C-alpha positions as MATLAB code, in Angstrom:
seq = 'MEKFLVVLKGLGLFLVLSALLFIAQWQLAENNVVILSYKIHILMFFITLICLLTILVVFALEKKNVIGFIFLGFVVFKFFAMGYIAVFQKDFRLNIVPYFILYWVYLLIEVVFVLKLVKKQD';
ca = [
     -79.656   78.833   56.984;
     -80.310   78.862   60.404;
     -82.523   75.687   59.927;
     -80.174   73.848   58.550;
     -77.551   74.608   61.241;
     -80.809   73.361   63.432;
     -81.186   70.411   61.311;
     -77.525   69.005   61.187;
     -76.854   69.694   65.066;
     -80.112   68.137   66.287;
     -78.907   65.057   63.611;
     -75.103   65.082   65.068;
     -76.509   65.072   68.531;
     -78.787   61.651   67.443;
     -76.006   59.953   65.933;
     -73.776   60.640   68.914;
     -77.121   59.614   71.492;
     -76.819   56.805   69.008;
     -73.343   55.566   69.362;
     -73.479   55.498   72.893;
     -76.240   53.523   72.968;
     -74.574   50.988   71.013;
     -71.289   50.880   73.167;
     -73.995   50.541   76.546;
     -75.211   47.732   74.864;
     -72.000   46.604   73.698;
     -70.504   46.881   77.311;
     -73.196   44.878   79.099;
     -72.789   42.329   76.828;
     -69.304   41.585   77.532;
     -69.488   42.105   81.081;
     -72.022   39.280   80.307;
     -75.140   41.178   82.284;
     -77.451   41.363   79.607;
     -76.883   40.388   75.593;
     -78.852   41.917   73.134;
     -79.670   41.597   69.870;
     -77.763   44.115   67.807;
     -80.335   43.539   64.614;
     -83.690   44.720   66.811;
     -81.035   47.725   67.916;
     -80.349   48.310   64.289;
     -84.310   48.559   63.732;
     -85.181   50.870   66.567;
     -82.397   53.291   66.027;
     -83.059   53.303   61.579;
     -86.933   54.024   62.645;
     -86.031   56.544   64.890;
     -83.392   57.647   62.440;
     -86.271   58.069   59.649;
     -88.384   59.740   62.205;
     -85.951   62.428   62.951;
     -84.834   63.184   59.534;
     -88.623   64.020   58.329;
     -89.467   65.304   61.214;
     -86.314   67.856   60.448;
     -86.648   68.201   56.330;
     -90.275   69.277   57.628;
     -88.427   72.112   60.108;
     -86.312   72.892   57.856;
     -89.191   74.021   54.606;
     -90.559   76.017   57.539;
     -94.471   73.972   57.333;
     -95.877   74.853   60.251;
     -98.231   72.461   62.768;
     -97.455   69.371   60.975;
     -94.406   68.119   63.234;
     -96.494   67.180   66.127;
     -98.953   64.789   63.238;
     -95.938   63.126   61.788;
     -94.599   62.911   65.168;
     -97.521   60.853   66.719;
     -97.166   59.165   63.279;
     -94.432   57.299   63.584;
     -94.705   56.731   67.128;
     -97.566   55.019   66.367;
     -95.873   52.947   63.375;
     -92.937   52.609   65.593;
     -94.807   50.670   68.506;
     -96.562   48.724   66.331;
     -93.091   47.445   64.437;
     -92.296   46.346   68.183;
     -95.216   44.411   68.551;
     -94.239   42.487   65.267;
     -90.912   42.285   66.995;
     -92.000   40.574   70.304;
     -94.672   38.412   68.129;
     -91.502   36.883   65.853;
     -88.509   37.489   67.640;
     -87.803   34.820   70.283;
     -84.136   37.204   70.922;
     -86.728   39.996   71.998;
     -89.500   37.699   74.087;
     -86.326   36.181   76.072;
     -85.245   39.760   77.122;
     -88.498   42.373   76.751;
     -87.414   44.662   79.165;
     -84.354   45.710   78.413;
     -85.558   45.965   74.882;
     -88.440   48.220   75.845;
     -85.951   50.067   77.894;
     -83.984   50.774   74.887;
     -87.696   51.582   73.170;
     -87.945   54.771   75.973;
     -84.642   55.892   75.830;
     -84.873   56.036   72.024;
     -88.234   57.659   72.468;
     -87.253   59.860   74.892;
     -84.775   61.098   72.296;
     -87.826   61.603   69.287;
     -89.491   64.006   72.131;
     -86.875   65.912   73.298;
     -86.100   66.917   69.798;
     -89.814   67.318   69.263;
     -90.448   69.962   71.993;
     -87.179   72.099   70.981;
     -88.061   72.126   67.434;
     -91.708   73.225   68.542;
     -90.453   75.494   70.607;
     -88.495   77.200   67.790;
     -91.114   77.012   65.401;
     -93.280   79.334   67.099;
];
């Protein structure tokens, strides 16, 4: 039951942080600071969500020493997905720095969650 609560807290915290990122993007667009495509942000959100859900389920099932490998696989997958977007999306090329800042923020969220889960696993 304790593992299930950790999973729910982690997922809830991720959704709150993601909502704050979407609000920040909306505010930047409203103030004409930088206008970013929501499609690219939603894609990054769903890739990170799938990664965190997978890691949290593996944590809840108490599979030891697998979380790091799953995390590494998703980091590589997300990096190649960002490269694919960079090649084929004109919006991405025009605002490459803000999108990579967004990428690094989502990656930081993942790293913090994985570190906390690995510490709880031991």
